[in-house]
Amino acid sequence: MFSGKSLDELLAQKKVRLTLTVLCIYFAVMGAYQLVTGVNEVDWLRGGGNLLVWGGFAVSNARKAYGRTQPGINIPINIGVVLVVASWIVRM
C-alpha cells in the first residue's frame, strides 16, 4: 500500500504534509462555521474546540512541511480537545 515506506518516511514528504494541512484547514473552517451558526452551548463548545484543534494541526503540519516547528502549538490543541470533551458532557 505504501510501497515499503514507514509512516515517518511518508510524513516527511512535503506534499503529504501540505495535503494534511489543507484537510485540517477544511475541518477548522467547519468548526468555525459550527461556532458561528450554533444555537446552543454544545454547538459553541464543539465548534470552538474543532476550530482550535484542527487549526492547530493545520499550523503544525504547514510548519513541518518546511522543516520548522511552532513552539507552544500544543496549548491551543489541548484546549480544543477539552472544549470538545466539554461539549459531550454538556450534552448529557
CSV table of C-alpha atoms in Angstrom, one decimal, residues 24-53:
chain,number,residue,atom,x,y,z
A,24,CYS,CA,-7.0,20.3,8.6
A,25,ILE,CA,-7.9,23.8,7.3
A,26,TYR,CA,-11.2,22.3,5.9
A,27,PHE,CA,-12.1,20.8,9.3
A,28,ALA,CA,-11.1,24.1,11.1
A,29,VAL,CA,-13.4,26.1,8.8
A,30,MET,CA,-16.2,23.7,9.5
A,31,GLY,CA,-15.6,24.2,13.2
A,32,ALA,CA,-15.7,28.0,12.7
A,33,TYR,CA,-19.0,27.5,10.8
A,34,GLN,CA,-20.4,25.5,13.6
A,35,LEU,CA,-19.3,28.1,16.1
A,36,VAL,CA,-21.0,30.9,14.2
A,37,THR,CA,-24.2,29.1,13.3
A,38,GLY,CA,-24.5,27.3,16.6
A,39,VAL,CA,-27.8,27.6,18.5
A,40,ASN,CA,-26.7,26.4,22.0
A,41,GLU,CA,-23.7,25.8,24.2
A,42,VAL,CA,-23.0,22.4,22.8
A,43,ASP,CA,-22.6,23.8,19.3
A,44,TRP,CA,-20.4,26.6,20.5
A,45,LEU,CA,-18.2,24.4,22.6
A,46,ARG,CA,-17.7,21.8,19.8
A,47,GLY,CA,-17.3,24.5,17.1
A,48,GLY,CA,-14.7,26.4,19.1
A,49,GLY,CA,-12.9,23.2,20.1
A,50,ASN,CA,-12.8,21.9,16.5
A,51,LEU,CA,-11.5,25.3,15.3
A,52,LEU,CA,-8.7,25.2,17.9
A,53,VAL,CA,-7.8,21.5,17.4
